[in-house]
C-alpha cells in the first residue's frame, strides 16, 4: 500500500493526496480544493452527527458530497512553528481560506504558553497581525503563505 497523488473526486484537481487506511479504504486530502474525506465517511453509513459535534458551524455548512457519497470537509492545517490555514467566515456564502503565521514567543511571554500536561512551553504563537485571506479556490496559496512547502 503506497500513498499517491490522484485526481480529486470532489473538485477535479490533480493534487489529491490519497493514503491507504487498509487494502480497501483510503483517506483523501486535496491540496487543490482544501477538503478531506475517507472511504468510511459515506452518507447513510457514518455517524456525521457525532463527528460534527466538535466542528465549527462554518465547516458543517460548507461540507460537500461527491458522486461516491463520500462527505468532504475543509482541512485545517496547523504547523507549530510556521502557522495555520483554515476556512474562515460567517456563512457558506461568505467565507475564504485564511493563513496566519506563527511567530516566536518573546522572553517576557514564555511563561504564558505552557504545553498542557507538561512542564514545557511553546516556542511559537500565532500572530493575528499576520492573518491573510485567500479566495475559496486558493487553498494552496494559503499553504504557501505559511511556508507549508518549505
PDB file of C-alpha atoms in Angstrom, residues 13 16 30 42 49 51-52 64 76 80 82-83 86 88 90 97 101 120-121 127 130 150:
ATOM      1  CA  UNK A  13      -7.735  18.952  -9.391  1.00  0.00           C
ATOM      2  CA  UNK A  16      -5.468  14.898  -4.247  1.00  0.00           C
ATOM      3  CA  UNK A  30      -6.967  17.539  -1.685  1.00  0.00           C
ATOM      4  CA  UNK A  42     -20.327   7.727   3.392  1.00  0.00           C
ATOM      5  CA  UNK A  49     -23.951  13.992  13.875  1.00  0.00           C
ATOM      6  CA  UNK A  51     -18.434  13.740  14.053  1.00  0.00           C
ATOM      7  CA  UNK A  52     -19.760  17.254  13.547  1.00  0.00           C
ATOM      8  CA  UNK A  64     -19.943  18.642   0.266  1.00  0.00           C
ATOM      9  CA  UNK A  76      -7.296  22.794   8.842  1.00  0.00           C
ATOM     10  CA  UNK A  80       3.528  24.625  15.162  1.00  0.00           C
ATOM     11  CA  UNK A  82       5.003  28.041  10.807  1.00  0.00           C
ATOM     12  CA  UNK A  83       1.304  28.822  11.075  1.00  0.00           C
ATOM     13  CA  UNK A  86      -8.263  27.298   7.917  1.00  0.00           C
ATOM     14  CA  UNK A  88     -12.721  31.454   7.810  1.00  0.00           C
ATOM     15  CA  UNK A  90     -19.544  33.714   8.763  1.00  0.00           C
ATOM     16  CA  UNK A  97      -9.233  30.432   3.240  1.00  0.00           C
ATOM     17  CA  UNK A 101       1.741  32.934  10.742  1.00  0.00           C
ATOM     18  CA  UNK A 120       7.444  22.623  28.673  1.00  0.00           C
ATOM     19  CA  UNK A 121       6.423  25.817  26.907  1.00  0.00           C
ATOM     20  CA  UNK A 127       0.065  36.468  15.397  1.00  0.00           C
ATOM     21  CA  UNK A 130      -0.312  38.240  10.028  1.00  0.00           C
ATOM     22  CA  UNK A 150       9.422  24.805   2.534  1.00  0.00           C
TER      23      UNK A 150
END
